[in-house]
PDB file of N, CA and C in Angstrom:
ATOM      1  N   UNK A   1       0.633  -1.214  -0.045  1.00  0.00           N
ATOM      2  CA  UNK A   1      -0.107  -0.227  -0.069  1.00  0.00           C
ATOM      3  C   UNK A   1       0.946   1.121  -0.435  1.00  0.00           C
ATOM      4  N   UNK A   2       0.772   2.263  -0.778  1.00  0.00           N
ATOM      5  CA  UNK A   2       1.646   3.527  -1.113  1.00  0.00           C
ATOM      6  C   UNK A   2       0.868   4.603   0.083  1.00  0.00           C
ATOM      7  N   UNK A   3       2.192   5.311   0.571  1.00  0.00           N
ATOM      8  CA  UNK A   3       1.250   6.369   0.915  1.00  0.00           C
ATOM      9  C   UNK A   3       2.438   7.461   1.114  1.00  0.00           C
ATOM     10  N   UNK A   4       2.105   8.519   0.870  1.00  0.00           N
ATOM     11  CA  UNK A   4       2.453  10.090   0.507  1.00  0.00           C
ATOM     12  C   UNK A   4       3.221  10.395   1.692  1.00  0.00           C
ATOM     13  N   UNK A   5       3.987  10.494   1.208  1.00  0.00           N
ATOM     14  CA  UNK A   5       5.245  11.308   2.433  1.00  0.00           C
ATOM     15  C   UNK A   5       6.070  12.704   1.765  1.00  0.00           C
ATOM     16  N   UNK A   6       5.859  13.574   2.612  1.00  0.00           N
ATOM     17  CA  UNK A   6       6.244  15.038   2.429  1.00  0.00           C
ATOM     18  C   UNK A   6       7.652  15.081   2.737  1.00  0.00           C
ATOM     19  N   UNK A   7       8.702  15.229   1.817  1.00  0.00           N
ATOM     20  CA  UNK A   7       9.821  15.926   2.825  1.00  0.00           C
ATOM     21  C   UNK A   7      10.072  17.341   2.709  1.00  0.00           C
ATOM     22  N   UNK A   8       9.978  17.685   3.922  1.00  0.00           N
ATOM     23  CA  UNK A   8       9.643  19.309   4.361  1.00  0.00           C
ATOM     24  C   UNK A   8      11.278  20.040   4.328  1.00  0.00           C
ATOM     25  N   UNK A   9      12.581  19.005   4.663  1.00  0.00           N
ATOM     26  CA  UNK A   9      13.629  19.506   4.819  1.00  0.00           C
ATOM     27  C   UNK A   9      14.673  18.573   4.393  1.00  0.00           C
ATOM     28  N   UNK A  10      15.951  19.025   3.716  1.00  0.00           N
ATOM     29  CA  UNK A  10      16.650  18.119   3.077  1.00  0.00           C
ATOM     30  C   UNK A  10      17.545  19.267   2.869  1.00  0.00           C
ATOM     31  N   UNK A  11      18.575  18.123   2.768  1.00  0.00           N
ATOM     32  CA  UNK A  11      20.374  18.678   2.325  1.00  0.00           C
ATOM     33  C   UNK A  11      20.916  17.940   1.367  1.00  0.00           C
ATOM     34  N   UNK A  12      21.878  18.019   1.155  1.00  0.00           N
ATOM     35  CA  UNK A  12      22.826  16.829   0.025  1.00  0.00           C
ATOM     36  C   UNK A  12      23.278  16.448   0.924  1.00  0.00           C
ATOM     37  N   UNK A  13      23.159  14.933   0.261  1.00  0.00           N
ATOM     38  CA  UNK A  13      23.285  13.110   1.142  1.00  0.00           C
ATOM     39  C   UNK A  13      24.617  13.150   1.344  1.00  0.00           C
ATOM     40  N   UNK A  14      25.067  12.584   1.741  1.00  0.00           N
ATOM     41  CA  UNK A  14      26.415  11.897   2.215  1.00  0.00           C
ATOM     42  C   UNK A  14      26.779  10.542   1.503  1.00  0.00           C
ATOM     43  N   UNK A  15      25.002   9.680   0.913  1.00  0.00           N
ATOM     44  CA  UNK A  15      25.649   8.546   0.746  1.00  0.00           C
ATOM     45  C   UNK A  15      25.930   9.257  -1.472  1.00  0.00           C
ATOM     46  N   UNK A  16      26.255   7.684  -1.308  1.00  0.00           N
ATOM     47  CA  UNK A  16      26.702   7.760  -3.037  1.00  0.00           C
ATOM     48  C   UNK A  16      26.148   6.751  -3.703  1.00  0.00           C
ATOM     49  N   UNK A  17      25.599   6.633  -4.738  1.00  0.00           N
ATOM     50  CA  UNK A  17      25.105   5.415  -5.458  1.00  0.00           C
ATOM     51  C   UNK A  17      25.577   5.278  -6.901  1.00  0.00           C
ATOM     52  N   UNK A  18      25.550   4.266  -7.176  1.00  0.00           N
ATOM     53  CA  UNK A  18      25.813   3.919  -8.272  1.00  0.00           C
ATOM     54  C   UNK A  18      25.380   4.336 -10.059  1.00  0.00           C
ATOM     55  N   UNK A  19      26.157   4.771 -10.604  1.00  0.00           N
ATOM     56  CA  UNK A  19      25.449   5.578 -11.650  1.00  0.00           C
ATOM     57  C   UNK A  19      24.351   5.583 -12.418  1.00  0.00           C
ATOM     58  N   UNK A  20      24.423   3.942 -12.205  1.00  0.00           N
ATOM     59  CA  UNK A  20      22.987   3.220 -13.301  1.00  0.00           C
ATOM     60  C   UNK A  20      21.804   3.449 -11.842  1.00  0.00           C
ATOM     61  N   UNK A  21      22.080   3.618 -10.794  1.00  0.00           N
ATOM     62  CA  UNK A  21      21.133   3.994  -9.629  1.00  0.00           C
ATOM     63  C   UNK A  21      19.686   4.560 -10.024  1.00  0.00           C
ATOM     64  N   UNK A  22      18.974   3.957  -9.678  1.00  0.00           N
ATOM     65  CA  UNK A  22      17.447   4.554 -10.396  1.00  0.00           C
ATOM     66  C   UNK A  22      17.175   6.076  -9.178  1.00  0.00           C
ATOM     67  N   UNK A  23      16.758   7.005  -9.626  1.00  0.00           N
ATOM     68  CA  UNK A  23      16.307   7.743  -8.569  1.00  0.00           C
ATOM     69  C   UNK A  23      15.545   7.565  -7.805  1.00  0.00           C
ATOM     70  N   UNK A  24      15.283   8.219  -6.616  1.00  0.00           N
ATOM     71  CA  UNK A  24      13.995   7.534  -5.844  1.00  0.00           C
ATOM     72  C   UNK A  24      14.564   6.231  -5.196  1.00  0.00           C
ATOM     73  N   UNK A  25      15.873   5.350  -5.182  1.00  0.00           N
ATOM     74  CA  UNK A  25      15.752   4.605  -4.504  1.00  0.00           C
ATOM     75  C   UNK A  25      16.407   5.266  -3.153  1.00  0.00           C
ATOM     76  N   UNK A  26      16.305   4.311  -1.992  1.00  0.00           N
ATOM     77  CA  UNK A  26      16.574   4.206  -1.003  1.00  0.00           C
ATOM     78  C   UNK A  26      18.431   4.114  -0.580  1.00  0.00           C
ATOM     79  N   UNK A  27      19.131   4.487  -0.402  1.00  0.00           N
ATOM     80  CA  UNK A  27      20.305   4.238   0.075  1.00  0.00           C
ATOM     81  C   UNK A  27      20.979   3.897   1.526  1.00  0.00           C
ATOM     82  N   UNK A  28      21.969   2.977   1.498  1.00  0.00           N
ATOM     83  CA  UNK A  28      21.829   2.656   2.246  1.00  0.00           C
ATOM     84  C   UNK A  28      23.095   4.337   3.515  1.00  0.00           C
ATOM     85  N   UNK A  29      23.134   4.224   4.460  1.00  0.00           N
ATOM     86  CA  UNK A  29      23.612   5.604   5.198  1.00  0.00           C
ATOM     87  C   UNK A  29      23.250   6.363   6.151  1.00  0.00           C
ATOM     88  N   UNK A  30      23.659   7.023   6.971  1.00  0.00           N
ATOM     89  CA  UNK A  30      22.916   7.894   8.043  1.00  0.00           C
ATOM     90  C   UNK A  30      21.610   8.367   7.528  1.00  0.00           C
ATOM     91  N   UNK A  31      20.419   7.672   8.539  1.00  0.00           N
ATOM     92  CA  UNK A  31      19.173   8.810   7.817  1.00  0.00           C
ATOM     93  C   UNK A  31      18.634   8.333   7.173  1.00  0.00           C
ATOM     94  N   UNK A  32      17.591   9.035   5.946  1.00  0.00           N
ATOM     95  CA  UNK A  32      17.142   8.867   4.969  1.00  0.00           C
ATOM     96  C   UNK A  32      17.660   9.615   3.920  1.00  0.00           C
ATOM     97  N   UNK A  33      18.374   8.659   2.934  1.00  0.00           N
ATOM     98  CA  UNK A  33      19.176   9.225   1.817  1.00  0.00           C
ATOM     99  C   UNK A  33      18.320   8.807   0.698  1.00  0.00           C
ATOM    100  N   UNK A  34      17.770   9.355  -0.587  1.00  0.00           N
ATOM    101  CA  UNK A  34      17.867   9.456  -1.101  1.00  0.00           C
ATOM    102  C   UNK A  34      18.874   9.465  -2.361  1.00  0.00           C
ATOM    103  N   UNK A  35      18.752   8.443  -3.564  1.00  0.00           N
ATOM    104  CA  UNK A  35      19.874   8.614  -4.832  1.00  0.00           C
ATOM    105  C   UNK A  35      18.783   9.593  -5.996  1.00  0.00           C
ATOM    106  N   UNK A  36      19.860  10.626  -6.230  1.00  0.00           N
ATOM    107  CA  UNK A  36      18.983  11.471  -7.103  1.00  0.00           C
ATOM    108  C   UNK A  36      19.522  11.362  -8.748  1.00  0.00           C
ATOM    109  N   UNK A  37      20.302  11.142  -8.782  1.00  0.00           N
ATOM    110  CA  UNK A  37      21.213  11.064 -10.474  1.00  0.00           C
ATOM    111  C   UNK A  37      22.909  11.124 -10.281  1.00  0.00           C
ATOM    112  N   UNK A  38      23.447  10.338 -11.103  1.00  0.00           N
ATOM    113  CA  UNK A  38      24.990  10.985 -11.224  1.00  0.00           C
ATOM    114  C   UNK A  38      25.519  10.367 -10.273  1.00  0.00           C
ATOM    115  N   UNK A  39      25.166   9.275  -9.300  1.00  0.00           N
ATOM    116  CA  UNK A  39      25.777   8.940  -7.903  1.00  0.00           C
ATOM    117  C   UNK A  39      25.360  10.077  -6.979  1.00  0.00           C
ATOM    118  N   UNK A  40      24.517  10.628  -7.198  1.00  0.00           N
ATOM    119  CA  UNK A  40      24.729  12.028  -6.307  1.00  0.00           C
ATOM    120  C   UNK A  40      23.077  11.317  -5.008  1.00  0.00           C
ATOM    121  N   UNK A  41      23.351  12.248  -3.887  1.00  0.00           N
ATOM    122  CA  UNK A  41      21.807  11.873  -3.041  1.00  0.00           C
ATOM    123  C   UNK A  41      21.572  13.554  -2.262  1.00  0.00           C
ATOM    124  N   UNK A  42      20.385  13.061  -1.904  1.00  0.00           N
ATOM    125  CA  UNK A  42      20.021  13.858  -0.899  1.00  0.00           C
ATOM    126  C   UNK A  42      19.373  13.514   0.105  1.00  0.00           C
ATOM    127  N   UNK A  43      19.682  14.072   1.551  1.00  0.00           N
ATOM    128  CA  UNK A  43      19.533  13.541   2.647  1.00  0.00           C
ATOM    129  C   UNK A  43      18.057  14.035   3.087  1.00  0.00           C
ATOM    130  N   UNK A  44      17.003  13.665   3.352  1.00  0.00           N
ATOM    131  CA  UNK A  44      15.359  13.880   3.707  1.00  0.00           C
ATOM    132  C   UNK A  44      15.858  13.837   5.443  1.00  0.00           C
ATOM    133  N   UNK A  45      15.708  15.681   5.619  1.00  0.00           N
ATOM    134  CA  UNK A  45      16.362  15.675   7.328  1.00  0.00           C
ATOM    135  C   UNK A  45      14.795  15.606   8.057  1.00  0.00           C
ATOM    136  N   UNK A  46      13.387  16.291   7.730  1.00  0.00           N
ATOM    137  CA  UNK A  46      12.238  16.061   8.558  1.00  0.00           C
ATOM    138  C   UNK A  46      11.765  15.829   7.380  1.00  0.00           C
ATOM    139  N   UNK A  47      10.710  14.648   7.754  1.00  0.00           N
ATOM    140  CA  UNK A  47       9.507  14.462   6.975  1.00  0.00           C
ATOM    141  C   UNK A  47       8.156  14.385   7.565  1.00  0.00           C
ATOM    142  N   UNK A  48       6.541  14.411   6.620  1.00  0.00           N
ATOM    143  CA  UNK A  48       5.784  14.535   7.213  1.00  0.00           C
ATOM    144  C   UNK A  48       4.584  12.931   6.518  1.00  0.00           C
ATOM    145  N   UNK A  49       3.904  12.345   7.075  1.00  0.00           N
ATOM    146  CA  UNK A  49       2.776  11.119   6.685  1.00  0.00           C
ATOM    147  C   UNK A  49       1.779  11.935   6.882  1.00  0.00           C
ATOM    148  N   UNK A  50       0.910  11.558   5.620  1.00  0.00           N
ATOM    149  CA  UNK A  50      -0.338  12.396   5.484  1.00  0.00           C
ATOM    150  C   UNK A  50      -0.827  12.183   6.537  1.00  0.00           C
ATOM    151  N   UNK A  51      -1.715  13.348   7.647  1.00  0.00           N
ATOM    152  CA  UNK A  51      -2.391  13.319   8.726  1.00  0.00           C
ATOM    153  C   UNK A  51      -1.916  13.457   9.957  1.00  0.00           C
ATOM    154  N   UNK A  52      -0.287  13.279   9.717  1.00  0.00           N
ATOM    155  CA  UNK A  52       0.521  13.259  10.832  1.00  0.00           C
ATOM    156  C   UNK A  52       1.540  14.561  11.117  1.00  0.00           C
ATOM    157  N   UNK A  53       1.883  14.710  12.237  1.00  0.00           N
ATOM    158  CA  UNK A  53       2.717  15.063  12.619  1.00  0.00           C
ATOM    159  C   UNK A  53       4.421  15.066  12.012  1.00  0.00           C
ATOM    160  N   UNK A  54       5.375  16.938  11.475  1.00  0.00           N
ATOM    161  CA  UNK A  54       6.375  16.472  11.011  1.00  0.00           C
ATOM    162  C   UNK A  54       7.365  15.754  11.933  1.00  0.00           C
ATOM    163  N   UNK A  55       8.267  14.773  11.798  1.00  0.00           N
ATOM    164  CA  UNK A  55       9.135  13.980  11.943  1.00  0.00           C
ATOM    165  C   UNK A  55      10.392  13.944  11.731  1.00  0.00           C
ATOM    166  N   UNK A  56      11.363  14.110  12.819  1.00  0.00           N
ATOM    167  CA  UNK A  56      12.735  14.035  12.105  1.00  0.00           C
ATOM    168  C   UNK A  56      12.792  12.649  11.500  1.00  0.00           C
ATOM    169  N   UNK A  57      13.754  12.638  10.460  1.00  0.00           N
ATOM    170  CA  UNK A  57      13.797  11.313   9.176  1.00  0.00           C
ATOM    171  C   UNK A  57      14.292  10.582  10.090  1.00  0.00           C
ATOM    172  N   UNK A  58      15.469  10.473  11.500  1.00  0.00           N
ATOM    173  CA  UNK A  58      15.468   9.147  12.126  1.00  0.00           C
ATOM    174  C   UNK A  58      14.509   8.826  12.817  1.00  0.00           C
ATOM    175  N   UNK A  59      13.326   9.530  13.327  1.00  0.00           N
ATOM    176  CA  UNK A  59      12.435   9.175  13.723  1.00  0.00           C
ATOM    177  C   UNK A  59      10.998   8.638  13.272  1.00  0.00           C
ATOM    178  N   UNK A  60      11.073   8.930  11.854  1.00  0.00           N
ATOM    179  CA  UNK A  60      10.189   8.294  10.984  1.00  0.00           C
ATOM    180  C   UNK A  60      10.512   6.972  10.919  1.00  0.00           C
ATOM    181  N   UNK A  61      11.605   6.755  10.833  1.00  0.00           N
ATOM    182  CA  UNK A  61      12.518   5.513  10.372  1.00  0.00           C
ATOM    183  C   UNK A  61      12.560   4.437  11.701  1.00  0.00           C
ATOM    184  N   UNK A  62      12.532   4.924  12.634  1.00  0.00           N
ATOM    185  CA  UNK A  62      11.930   4.186  13.627  1.00  0.00           C
ATOM    186  C   UNK A  62      11.006   3.885  13.804  1.00  0.00           C
ATOM    187  N   UNK A  63       9.835   4.163  13.301  1.00  0.00           N
ATOM    188  CA  UNK A  63       8.662   3.607  13.089  1.00  0.00           C
ATOM    189  C   UNK A  63       8.106   2.982  12.056  1.00  0.00           C
ATOM    190  N   UNK A  64       8.771   3.373  10.626  1.00  0.00           N
ATOM    191  CA  UNK A  64       8.272   3.098   9.712  1.00  0.00           C
ATOM    192  C   UNK A  64       9.581   2.965   9.306  1.00  0.00           C
ATOM    193  N   UNK A  65      10.406   1.832   8.862  1.00  0.00           N
ATOM    194  CA  UNK A  65      11.512   1.486   8.201  1.00  0.00           C
ATOM    195  C   UNK A  65      11.484   1.443   6.662  1.00  0.00           C
ATOM    196  N   UNK A  66      12.357   2.390   6.390  1.00  0.00           N
ATOM    197  CA  UNK A  66      12.733   1.639   4.789  1.00  0.00           C
ATOM    198  C   UNK A  66      13.658   1.135   4.637  1.00  0.00           C
ATOM    199  N   UNK A  67      14.348  -0.488   3.633  1.00  0.00           N
ATOM    200  CA  UNK A  67      14.899  -1.188   3.072  1.00  0.00           C
ATOM    201  C   UNK A  67      15.608  -0.082   2.390  1.00  0.00           C
ATOM    202  N   UNK A  68      17.140  -0.267   2.248  1.00  0.00           N
ATOM    203  CA  UNK A  68      18.073   0.524   1.213  1.00  0.00           C
ATOM    204  C   UNK A  68      17.227  -0.191  -0.069  1.00  0.00           C
ATOM    205  N   UNK A  69      17.813   0.359  -1.302  1.00  0.00           N
ATOM    206  CA  UNK A  69      17.265  -0.426  -2.261  1.00  0.00           C
ATOM    207  C   UNK A  69      15.691  -0.167  -2.413  1.00  0.00           C
ATOM    208  N   UNK A  70      15.135  -0.190  -1.804  1.00  0.00           N
ATOM    209  CA  UNK A  70      13.520   0.484  -1.997  1.00  0.00           C
ATOM    210  C   UNK A  70      13.537   1.578  -2.624  1.00  0.00           C
ATOM    211  N   UNK A  71      12.271   2.010  -3.786  1.00  0.00           N
ATOM    212  CA  UNK A  71      11.928   2.879  -4.953  1.00  0.00           C
ATOM    213  C   UNK A  71      10.937   3.590  -4.192  1.00  0.00           C
ATOM    214  N   UNK A  72      11.318   4.999  -4.184  1.00  0.00           N
ATOM    215  CA  UNK A  72      10.491   5.991  -3.767  1.00  0.00           C
ATOM    216  C   UNK A  72       9.821   6.434  -5.263  1.00  0.00           C
ATOM    217  N   UNK A  73       7.932   6.639  -5.699  1.00  0.00           N
ATOM    218  CA  UNK A  73       8.049   7.039  -6.078  1.00  0.00           C
ATOM    219  C   UNK A  73       7.144   8.364  -6.222  1.00  0.00           C
TER     220      UNK A  73
END
């Protein structure tokens, strides 16, 4: 079941991805890092699930883990 998640605060990520990694793929690394093309990543710092309060990415992942390799649409 898909669920919308808003990214409210982000920064340049520290994780690197293989050049052929699809944009939107969750990467292993600290916090919630997402591949965004050309081996780069973006780190989501604050997120919000529909109808929920704003949470840090770390708090969000404690309650709703997302495995590295998962593709976000």
